[in-house]
Every structure is written in C-alpha cells, then in structure tokens.
Amino acid sequence: MPHLVLFFSLILCVVAAGCSAGSTDDPPATATPAATTAAATVPPPTTPASVADPPAPVSIATMASSPTPSETPTALPTDTPTPAPTPTATVDPSLLLPDLQTLPPYDMFVQVWPEGNHVIRFSNSILNAGPGVLKVLGESDRSTATTRVTQHVYNVDGTYDEHPAGVFEFHVTHDHWHVENFALYEVWSLTADGELDEVVAVTDKVSYCLMDETRSDRPDAHPEPTYTVCDQIIQGISPGWIDTYEYNTPGQIVDITGLPDGTYALRSTVDPDDQMREMDNGNNAGTTYFDLAGEELLMLDGPPTGVETD
C-alpha cells in the first residue's frame, strides 16, 4: 500500500511539474489602439468673397456733358512725323543730335471743375526723331540750391560734349523729378483761312520727366528702352522712342473758361526755351484743330477753311 501511495504521488508530481513549466507569461503585446472609424470632418472650402473692382480714380472735377474717354488712352497717332530736312551747313556731321518733335495732341475733351472752370484735357507725346540720344544728367548746385541739368551731346566717335540744359525740379504730385520748362500748351484762335492767329489760352510751361515709354515704328528706333526711371541723376529719350503724358496726368490741361464757341487749335511745343541742343528747333510743335460748342469738343482732321471770325 505504501508503494501505491508513492506511485500515485510521483504521477501527481510529474503532472504538477508539467503545468508549472508554462507558467512564465510572454511579455504582453503592445496594445494597438482601435482604428478611428470616422475621420475628422473637414469643412468644404468656402467660396471667397468676390474681390471688389478697384475703386475708380477720384477725379478732381466732375465731367460735364462731354463723353468720358476710355481709361485706356487712344493709341498714338500712326503717322509718325518725319523730321524736316535740315541744311547740312547748320548741323555738324560729326554730331549725333536728337530731334524733338511733338505729335499732335489727342484724347481731347472738355472737363468742368466744381469751381466752374472749363479745361481741355489731352494726351501729349514727344518723339525723338533724331539719330542721337537725348541724355541729361543732374548735378546739385548748393550755391543756387538747384539741380543743374547737363546734356551729353555725342559725337560719331563715341565721345561727348557737355551742354547746359536747365534745371531739375521735384514734382510733388507726380512724385519724381522733372526737367523744368520742357513743354508749352497753347490754344490759338484762327484766321478765316485756318491759320494760327492769336493765343487765347495758355498753360504755364510744363516740367517733364524724360523717359523711353513707347517705341515708334521708325526703322532707326532703338530695340529696347534705355531710360525708364525719373530721378535727378539721369533721364533721356532714345532715338525713335516716345515719351507720353496721358490726359489723366495732373497738369495735362489748358484752362479755357469763358472761351466763346468756335474753331480753335491746340498747339503743344517741346523745349520752348531751346534749352536742349538738337537738330532742328523749328519742328518742335504739334497742333490739333477742334470745334468748341459749350462743353462739347470735336477734334478735326486738319486745318479748317472758311473759319468764322469776329
């Protein structure tokens, strides 16, 4: 009997040992969080508020019955004037001179200011029709508190001479530098034959920023602009290039308040004081003829004939 007890005890021990062998647990697996069943809802992009059109420029005057011209100015006249032949005796062949010419004024209309003044607004373009560049440089003169302008007049061999050409002034409204007294705007009455008679309205001589703005169709025009900044260091107009002041530029006016109805001419003259050295000073003016009836202005194709005069 003791042997049986011992036998069963051994069997129980073996069974117990087998059970204890697997008692050491493996390290627990890292718990994996349950996948999110629904992604966070992303709100659809909102339609941006429409960008408002830029506000229309505030006019210094109210328009009268004259039609408002397009904000895009009329294209420059297609007939670029050909410089008048200049006697060779008056031009040194060793010089490459500019030749300044004013194209006939365009984009003309009457504007009525709140104070009651009637003015003609217009666009003005100046062409350098010569073989040489118009190049001017500024130099401060403390003795006179001005910035003197010197023109570089080039020779065919690449050298240049210096020519005094007025002064620069800072134009507060335009926020850049101008050559003083560079243009003159006049309204003329006409004779019965359509010839210029008397000046009936005039604007003080206008200062100008000189730069290459529009390339003309002239075959000798420089391919790329050279002068693009209006500072007091250097300005100019390259051969074949045009500098334009559009009708909405401050100062592009002639006051015609009280001028009777009739047929007139608007004449714009570049360099009226002959400050610049150029090929020909006799072709600096551009003229446009027009009929005036109250606040209506009609540009004419050329000089009229049979003009009614007082």
mmCIF file of C-alpha atoms in Angstrom:
data_model
loop_
_atom_site.group_PDB
_atom_site.id
_atom_site.type_symbol
_atom_site.label_atom_id
_atom_site.label_comp_id
_atom_site.label_asym_id
_atom_site.label_seq_id
_atom_site.Cartn_x
_atom_site.Cartn_y
_atom_site.Cartn_z
ATOM 1 C CA MET A 1 0.000 0.000 0.000
ATOM 2 C CA PRO A 2 2.733 2.454 0.754
ATOM 3 C CA HIS A 3 4.142 1.638 -2.670
ATOM 4 C CA LEU A 4 0.871 2.592 -4.336
ATOM 5 C CA VAL A 5 0.773 5.844 -2.451
ATOM 6 C CA LEU A 6 4.294 6.586 -3.558
ATOM 7 C CA PHE A 7 3.454 5.706 -7.167
ATOM 8 C CA PHE A 8 0.458 8.000 -7.291
ATOM 9 C CA SER A 9 2.465 10.707 -5.612
ATOM 10 C CA LEU A 10 5.111 10.519 -8.338
ATOM 11 C CA ILE A 11 2.466 10.743 -11.057
ATOM 12 C CA LEU A 12 0.938 13.805 -9.400
ATOM 13 C CA CYS A 13 4.366 15.420 -9.136
ATOM 14 C CA VAL A 14 5.116 14.924 -12.837
ATOM 15 C CA VAL A 15 1.756 16.366 -13.779
ATOM 16 C CA ALA A 16 2.339 19.302 -11.458
ATOM 17 C CA ALA A 17 5.811 19.937 -12.903
ATOM 18 C CA GLY A 18 4.457 19.954 -16.463
ATOM 19 C CA CYS A 19 1.885 22.525 -15.553
ATOM 20 C CA SER A 20 4.369 24.823 -13.879
ATOM 21 C CA ALA A 21 6.724 24.844 -16.913
ATOM 22 C CA GLY A 22 4.422 27.125 -18.880
ATOM 23 C CA SER A 23 3.640 29.498 -16.069
ATOM 24 C CA THR A 24 6.027 32.235 -17.228
ATOM 25 C CA ASP A 25 3.956 34.620 -19.435
ATOM 26 C CA ASP A 26 5.369 36.169 -22.639
ATOM 27 C CA PRO A 27 5.656 39.916 -22.398
ATOM 28 C CA PRO A 28 2.294 41.396 -23.251
ATOM 29 C CA ALA A 29 1.922 42.591 -26.786
ATOM 30 C CA THR A 30 1.743 46.305 -27.184
ATOM 31 C CA ALA A 31 -1.831 47.298 -27.313
ATOM 32 C CA THR A 32 -2.832 48.646 -30.684
ATOM 33 C CA PRO A 33 -5.454 51.355 -30.428
ATOM 34 C CA ALA A 34 -8.548 50.739 -32.354
ATOM 35 C CA ALA A 35 -8.597 52.442 -35.715
ATOM 36 C CA THR A 36 -10.664 55.572 -35.844
ATOM 37 C CA THR A 37 -13.808 54.630 -37.551
ATOM 38 C CA ALA A 38 -14.567 58.118 -38.858
ATOM 39 C CA ALA A 39 -12.073 60.756 -39.988
ATOM 40 C CA ALA A 40 -12.470 64.248 -38.662
ATOM 41 C CA THR A 41 -14.843 66.111 -40.899
ATOM 42 C CA VAL A 42 -13.029 68.802 -42.922
ATOM 43 C CA PRO A 43 -15.372 71.623 -43.811
ATOM 44 C CA PRO A 44 -15.507 72.319 -47.538
ATOM 45 C CA PRO A 45 -13.569 75.391 -48.627
ATOM 46 C CA THR A 46 -15.688 78.436 -48.518
ATOM 47 C CA THR A 47 -16.118 80.394 -51.681
ATOM 48 C CA PRO A 48 -14.002 83.516 -51.250
ATOM 49 C CA ALA A 49 -15.798 86.765 -51.282
ATOM 50 C CA SER A 50 -15.585 88.350 -54.682
ATOM 51 C CA VAL A 51 -12.745 90.791 -54.977
ATOM 52 C CA ALA A 52 -14.175 94.192 -55.441
ATOM 53 C CA ASP A 53 -13.139 96.086 -58.511
ATOM 54 C CA PRO A 54 -10.557 98.721 -57.690
ATOM 55 C CA PRO A 55 -12.261 101.984 -56.925
ATOM 56 C CA ALA A 56 -12.457 104.386 -59.785
ATOM 57 C CA PRO A 57 -9.904 107.142 -59.522
ATOM 58 C CA VAL A 58 -11.223 110.160 -57.740
ATOM 59 C CA SER A 59 -11.494 112.961 -60.228
ATOM 60 C CA ILE A 60 -10.567 116.483 -59.320
ATOM 61 C CA ALA A 61 -13.514 117.594 -61.382
ATOM 62 C CA THR A 62 -16.924 116.426 -62.437
ATOM 63 C CA MET A 63 -17.491 115.579 -66.043
ATOM 64 C CA ALA A 64 -19.954 117.676 -67.932
ATOM 65 C CA SER A 65 -21.877 116.580 -70.976
ATOM 66 C CA SER A 66 -18.719 115.729 -72.888
ATOM 67 C CA PRO A 67 -18.347 111.965 -73.274
ATOM 68 C CA THR A 68 -15.917 110.359 -70.859
ATOM 69 C CA PRO A 69 -12.980 108.895 -72.757
ATOM 70 C CA SER A 70 -11.872 105.360 -72.107
ATOM 71 C CA GLU A 71 -9.396 104.912 -69.285
ATOM 72 C CA THR A 72 -7.142 103.402 -71.941
ATOM 73 C CA PRO A 73 -5.865 106.330 -73.938
ATOM 74 C CA THR A 74 -6.224 106.443 -77.656
ATOM 75 C CA ALA A 75 -3.355 104.825 -79.496
ATOM 76 C CA LEU A 76 -0.602 107.143 -80.561
ATOM 77 C CA PRO A 77 -1.062 108.677 -83.994
ATOM 78 C CA THR A 78 0.043 106.197 -86.615
ATOM 79 C CA ASP A 79 1.655 108.805 -88.836
ATOM 80 C CA THR A 80 4.910 109.398 -87.024
ATOM 81 C CA PRO A 81 6.179 112.703 -88.365
ATOM 82 C CA THR A 82 9.293 112.619 -90.464
ATOM 83 C CA PRO A 83 11.859 115.183 -89.384
ATOM 84 C CA ALA A 84 12.081 118.092 -91.745
ATOM 85 C CA PRO A 85 15.318 118.152 -93.708
ATOM 86 C CA THR A 86 17.880 120.390 -92.114
ATOM 87 C CA PRO A 87 20.507 122.237 -94.152
ATOM 88 C CA THR A 88 23.812 120.455 -93.752
ATOM 89 C CA ALA A 89 25.528 123.776 -93.102
ATOM 90 C CA THR A 90 23.701 124.114 -89.772
ATOM 91 C CA VAL A 91 24.447 120.612 -88.475
ATOM 92 C CA ASP A 92 27.903 119.349 -87.679
ATOM 93 C CA PRO A 93 28.078 115.911 -89.366
ATOM 94 C CA SER A 94 30.285 114.654 -86.556
ATOM 95 C CA LEU A 95 27.438 115.094 -84.037
ATOM 96 C CA LEU A 96 24.684 112.620 -83.200
ATOM 97 C CA LEU A 97 21.961 115.057 -82.204
ATOM 98 C CA PRO A 98 18.430 114.325 -81.001
ATOM 99 C CA ASP A 99 15.471 115.888 -82.806
ATOM 100 C CA LEU A 100 12.491 116.552 -80.549
ATOM 101 C CA GLN A 101 9.056 116.622 -82.151
ATOM 102 C CA THR A 102 5.634 116.888 -80.531
ATOM 103 C CA LEU A 103 2.940 114.668 -82.022
ATOM 104 C CA PRO A 104 -0.466 116.345 -82.492
ATOM 105 C CA PRO A 105 -2.326 116.354 -79.145
ATOM 106 C CA TYR A 106 -5.045 113.695 -78.843
ATOM 107 C CA ASP A 107 -7.597 112.289 -76.349
ATOM 108 C CA MET A 108 -9.017 115.817 -76.118
ATOM 109 C CA PHE A 109 -12.194 116.616 -74.192
ATOM 110 C CA VAL A 110 -13.697 119.350 -72.011
ATOM 111 C CA GLN A 111 -13.820 118.871 -68.264
ATOM 112 C CA VAL A 112 -15.794 121.089 -65.887
ATOM 113 C CA TRP A 113 -14.375 121.590 -62.429
ATOM 114 C CA PRO A 114 -16.547 122.041 -59.319
ATOM 115 C CA GLU A 115 -15.470 125.686 -59.195
ATOM 116 C CA GLY A 116 -16.904 126.157 -62.677
ATOM 117 C CA ASN A 117 -13.657 126.253 -64.651
ATOM 118 C CA HIS A 118 -13.722 124.699 -68.102
ATOM 119 C CA VAL A 119 -10.476 122.982 -69.082
ATOM 120 C CA ILE A 120 -9.322 120.906 -72.027
ATOM 121 C CA ARG A 121 -7.672 117.653 -71.012
ATOM 122 C CA PHE A 122 -5.479 115.902 -73.574
ATOM 123 C CA SER A 123 -2.623 113.451 -74.074
ATOM 124 C CA ASN A 124 0.760 114.731 -75.204
ATOM 125 C CA SER A 125 3.557 112.703 -76.832
ATOM 126 C CA ILE A 126 7.131 113.750 -77.621
ATOM 127 C CA LEU A 127 9.200 111.824 -80.160
ATOM 128 C CA ASN A 128 12.963 111.804 -80.516
ATOM 129 C CA ALA A 129 13.241 111.632 -84.309
ATOM 130 C CA GLY A 130 16.968 112.265 -84.468
ATOM 131 C CA PRO A 131 19.919 109.900 -84.780
ATOM 132 C CA GLY A 132 21.261 110.865 -81.358
ATOM 133 C CA VAL A 133 20.012 110.218 -77.853
ATOM 134 C CA LEU A 134 18.605 112.991 -75.676
ATOM 135 C CA LYS A 135 20.507 112.319 -72.450
ATOM 136 C CA VAL A 136 20.538 114.686 -69.483
ATOM 137 C CA LEU A 137 22.221 114.403 -66.101
ATOM 138 C CA GLY A 138 21.616 116.301 -62.880
ATOM 139 C CA GLU A 139 24.170 117.797 -60.525
ATOM 140 C CA SER A 140 23.393 119.548 -57.262
ATOM 141 C CA ASP A 141 24.416 123.194 -57.111
ATOM 142 C CA ARG A 142 24.497 124.278 -53.470
ATOM 143 C CA SER A 143 25.175 127.882 -54.338
ATOM 144 C CA THR A 144 21.765 128.163 -56.002
ATOM 145 C CA ALA A 145 20.015 125.293 -54.173
ATOM 146 C CA THR A 146 19.087 123.745 -57.514
ATOM 147 C CA THR A 147 19.930 120.649 -59.502
ATOM 148 C CA ARG A 148 21.542 121.772 -62.725
ATOM 149 C CA VAL A 149 20.884 119.753 -65.882
ATOM 150 C CA THR A 150 23.667 118.962 -68.330
ATOM 151 C CA GLN A 151 23.009 117.425 -71.738
ATOM 152 C CA HIS A 152 25.512 114.969 -73.175
ATOM 153 C CA VAL A 153 25.869 115.676 -76.893
ATOM 154 C CA TYR A 154 27.510 112.662 -78.533
ATOM 155 C CA ASN A 155 29.933 112.600 -81.419
ATOM 156 C CA VAL A 156 30.108 109.830 -84.005
ATOM 157 C CA ASP A 157 33.348 108.599 -82.420
ATOM 158 C CA GLY A 158 31.577 107.925 -79.101
ATOM 159 C CA THR A 159 32.886 110.943 -77.226
ATOM 160 C CA TYR A 160 30.537 113.639 -75.975
ATOM 161 C CA ASP A 161 30.390 117.323 -75.181
ATOM 162 C CA GLU A 162 28.504 118.834 -72.262
ATOM 163 C CA HIS A 163 25.766 121.401 -72.805
ATOM 164 C CA PRO A 164 23.891 123.252 -70.006
ATOM 165 C CA ALA A 165 20.184 122.445 -70.310
ATOM 166 C CA GLY A 166 18.226 123.992 -67.448
ATOM 167 C CA VAL A 167 17.399 122.509 -64.053
ATOM 168 C CA PHE A 168 15.633 119.548 -62.499
ATOM 169 C CA GLU A 169 12.763 120.052 -60.086
ATOM 170 C CA PHE A 170 10.977 117.548 -57.853
ATOM 171 C CA HIS A 171 7.308 117.324 -58.815
ATOM 172 C CA VAL A 172 5.399 116.638 -55.607
ATOM 173 C CA THR A 173 2.192 115.499 -57.323
ATOM 174 C CA HIS A 174 3.962 113.139 -59.743
ATOM 175 C CA ASP A 175 6.445 112.086 -57.012
ATOM 176 C CA HIS A 176 9.513 112.167 -59.258
ATOM 177 C CA TRP A 177 11.942 114.544 -60.946
ATOM 178 C CA HIS A 178 11.228 116.724 -63.976
ATOM 179 C CA VAL A 179 13.161 118.904 -66.369
ATOM 180 C CA GLU A 180 11.709 122.385 -65.941
ATOM 181 C CA ASN A 181 10.032 124.268 -68.806
ATOM 182 C CA PHE A 182 10.061 121.327 -71.187
ATOM 183 C CA ALA A 183 6.663 121.854 -72.838
ATOM 184 C CA LEU A 184 4.232 124.681 -73.557
ATOM 185 C CA TYR A 185 0.477 124.266 -74.201
ATOM 186 C CA GLU A 186 -1.466 126.992 -76.035
ATOM 187 C CA VAL A 187 -4.929 127.411 -77.553
ATOM 188 C CA TRP A 188 -4.959 129.639 -80.638
ATOM 189 C CA SER A 189 -7.736 131.399 -82.478
ATOM 190 C CA LEU A 190 -7.724 131.040 -86.272
ATOM 191 C CA THR A 191 -7.924 133.346 -89.235
ATOM 192 C CA ALA A 192 -10.591 132.877 -91.895
ATOM 193 C CA ASP A 193 -8.057 130.790 -93.828
ATOM 194 C CA GLY A 194 -7.438 128.470 -90.879
ATOM 195 C CA GLU A 195 -4.048 129.933 -89.953
ATOM 196 C CA LEU A 196 -2.988 130.414 -86.336
ATOM 197 C CA ASP A 197 -3.973 133.912 -85.253
ATOM 198 C CA GLU A 198 -3.677 134.744 -81.536
ATOM 199 C CA VAL A 199 -3.091 132.846 -78.296
ATOM 200 C CA VAL A 200 -6.387 132.833 -76.378
ATOM 201 C CA ALA A 201 -5.471 130.403 -73.576
ATOM 202 C CA VAL A 202 -2.148 129.133 -72.264
ATOM 203 C CA THR A 203 -0.730 126.928 -69.528
ATOM 204 C CA ASP A 204 2.455 127.790 -67.682
ATOM 205 C CA LYS A 205 5.440 125.976 -69.123
ATOM 206 C CA VAL A 206 5.208 122.349 -68.095
ATOM 207 C CA SER A 207 8.002 120.345 -66.493
ATOM 208 C CA TYR A 208 8.566 116.835 -67.819
ATOM 209 C CA CYS A 209 10.054 113.502 -66.840
ATOM 210 C CA LEU A 210 12.109 112.255 -69.795
ATOM 211 C CA MET A 211 11.918 108.526 -70.439
ATOM 212 C CA ASP A 212 11.504 105.840 -73.093
ATOM 213 C CA GLU A 213 7.830 104.917 -72.892
ATOM 214 C CA THR A 214 6.703 103.810 -76.356
ATOM 215 C CA ARG A 215 8.785 102.569 -79.267
ATOM 216 C CA SER A 216 7.810 104.221 -82.551
ATOM 217 C CA ASP A 217 7.616 102.458 -85.907
ATOM 218 C CA ARG A 218 10.686 104.253 -87.181
ATOM 219 C CA PRO A 219 13.293 101.844 -88.578
ATOM 220 C CA ASP A 220 16.074 103.544 -86.623
ATOM 221 C CA ALA A 221 14.333 103.187 -83.254
ATOM 222 C CA HIS A 222 16.401 101.507 -80.559
ATOM 223 C CA PRO A 223 15.044 97.983 -79.952
ATOM 224 C CA GLU A 224 14.824 98.308 -76.162
ATOM 225 C CA PRO A 225 14.173 101.208 -73.778
ATOM 226 C CA THR A 226 17.176 102.751 -72.055
ATOM 227 C CA TYR A 227 15.663 105.405 -69.796
ATOM 228 C CA THR A 228 12.940 104.072 -67.510
ATOM 229 C CA VAL A 229 13.364 105.970 -64.223
ATOM 230 C CA CYS A 230 12.541 109.593 -63.396
ATOM 231 C CA ASP A 231 15.287 110.524 -60.972
ATOM 232 C CA GLN A 232 17.593 113.522 -60.698
ATOM 233 C CA ILE A 233 20.665 111.546 -61.775
ATOM 234 C CA ILE A 234 19.930 110.707 -65.412
ATOM 235 C CA GLN A 235 16.952 110.912 -67.785
ATOM 236 C CA GLY A 236 16.542 110.773 -71.527
ATOM 237 C CA ILE A 237 14.698 109.742 -74.684
ATOM 238 C CA SER A 238 16.377 107.273 -77.041
ATOM 239 C CA PRO A 239 16.247 107.644 -80.836
ATOM 240 C CA GLY A 240 12.867 106.513 -82.133
ATOM 241 C CA TRP A 241 11.224 106.457 -78.702
ATOM 242 C CA ILE A 242 8.242 108.467 -77.447
ATOM 243 C CA ASP A 243 7.570 109.993 -74.042
ATOM 244 C CA THR A 244 3.849 110.424 -73.310
ATOM 245 C CA TYR A 245 1.837 112.261 -70.680
ATOM 246 C CA GLU A 246 -1.705 110.882 -70.822
ATOM 247 C CA TYR A 247 -4.791 113.056 -70.445
ATOM 248 C CA ASN A 248 -5.381 111.938 -66.838
ATOM 249 C CA THR A 249 -1.915 113.065 -65.723
ATOM 250 C CA PRO A 250 -2.033 116.091 -63.401
ATOM 251 C CA GLY A 251 -1.181 119.214 -65.363
ATOM 252 C CA GLN A 252 -2.378 117.960 -68.752
ATOM 253 C CA ILE A 253 -4.827 120.832 -69.169
ATOM 254 C CA VAL A 254 -5.425 124.227 -70.675
ATOM 255 C CA ASP A 255 -7.998 126.408 -68.901
ATOM 256 C CA ILE A 256 -10.486 127.741 -71.474
ATOM 257 C CA THR A 257 -13.017 129.251 -69.063
ATOM 258 C CA GLY A 258 -15.008 131.935 -70.877
ATOM 259 C CA LEU A 259 -13.755 130.987 -74.333
ATOM 260 C CA PRO A 260 -16.567 131.501 -76.877
ATOM 261 C CA ASP A 261 -17.766 128.729 -79.130
ATOM 262 C CA GLY A 262 -15.780 128.438 -82.318
ATOM 263 C CA THR A 263 -12.935 126.687 -84.104
ATOM 264 C CA TYR A 264 -9.512 126.725 -82.483
ATOM 265 C CA ALA A 265 -6.143 124.993 -82.432
ATOM 266 C CA LEU A 266 -4.326 123.386 -79.514
ATOM 267 C CA ARG A 267 -0.585 123.672 -80.019
ATOM 268 C CA SER A 268 1.947 121.837 -77.860
ATOM 269 C CA THR A 269 5.615 122.818 -78.136
ATOM 270 C CA VAL A 270 8.510 120.808 -76.725
ATOM 271 C CA ASP A 271 11.535 122.676 -75.355
ATOM 272 C CA PRO A 272 10.030 126.145 -75.932
ATOM 273 C CA ASP A 273 13.131 127.862 -74.491
ATOM 274 C CA ASP A 274 15.568 125.867 -76.660
ATOM 275 C CA GLN A 275 17.376 124.519 -73.608
ATOM 276 C CA MET A 276 18.319 121.304 -75.419
ATOM 277 C CA ARG A 277 20.753 121.060 -78.282
ATOM 278 C CA GLU A 278 19.090 119.264 -81.193
ATOM 279 C CA MET A 279 18.970 119.008 -84.966
ATOM 280 C CA ASP A 280 16.067 121.338 -85.650
ATOM 281 C CA ASN A 281 14.278 123.746 -83.327
ATOM 282 C CA GLY A 282 11.712 124.593 -85.989
ATOM 283 C CA ASN A 283 9.717 121.355 -85.820
ATOM 284 C CA ASN A 284 9.044 121.170 -82.086
ATOM 285 C CA ALA A 285 5.305 121.951 -82.162
ATOM 286 C CA GLY A 286 2.352 119.650 -82.746
ATOM 287 C CA THR A 287 -1.098 121.088 -83.486
ATOM 288 C CA THR A 288 -4.643 119.733 -83.334
ATOM 289 C CA TYR A 289 -7.643 121.722 -84.600
ATOM 290 C CA PHE A 290 -11.029 121.455 -82.911
ATOM 291 C CA ASP A 291 -14.551 122.819 -82.768
ATOM 292 C CA LEU A 292 -15.823 124.022 -79.396
ATOM 293 C CA ALA A 293 -19.536 124.268 -78.603
ATOM 294 C CA GLY A 294 -20.186 124.803 -74.915
ATOM 295 C CA GLU A 295 -18.933 121.676 -73.186
ATOM 296 C CA GLU A 296 -18.620 119.690 -76.404
ATOM 297 C CA LEU A 297 -15.308 119.371 -78.239
ATOM 298 C CA LEU A 298 -14.829 117.830 -81.673
ATOM 299 C CA MET A 299 -11.317 117.138 -82.904
ATOM 300 C CA LEU A 300 -10.777 117.917 -86.597
ATOM 301 C CA ASP A 301 -8.635 116.019 -89.062
ATOM 302 C CA GLY A 302 -6.687 119.076 -90.160
ATOM 303 C CA PRO A 303 -6.695 122.840 -90.575
ATOM 304 C CA PRO A 304 -10.209 124.064 -91.392
ATOM 305 C CA THR A 305 -11.084 126.514 -94.122
ATOM 306 C CA GLY A 306 -13.706 129.243 -94.035
ATOM 307 C CA VAL A 307 -13.422 129.781 -90.295
ATOM 308 C CA GLU A 308 -15.950 132.230 -88.899
ATOM 309 C CA THR A 309 -14.197 135.079 -87.111
ATOM 310 C CA ASP A 310 -15.476 138.099 -85.223
#
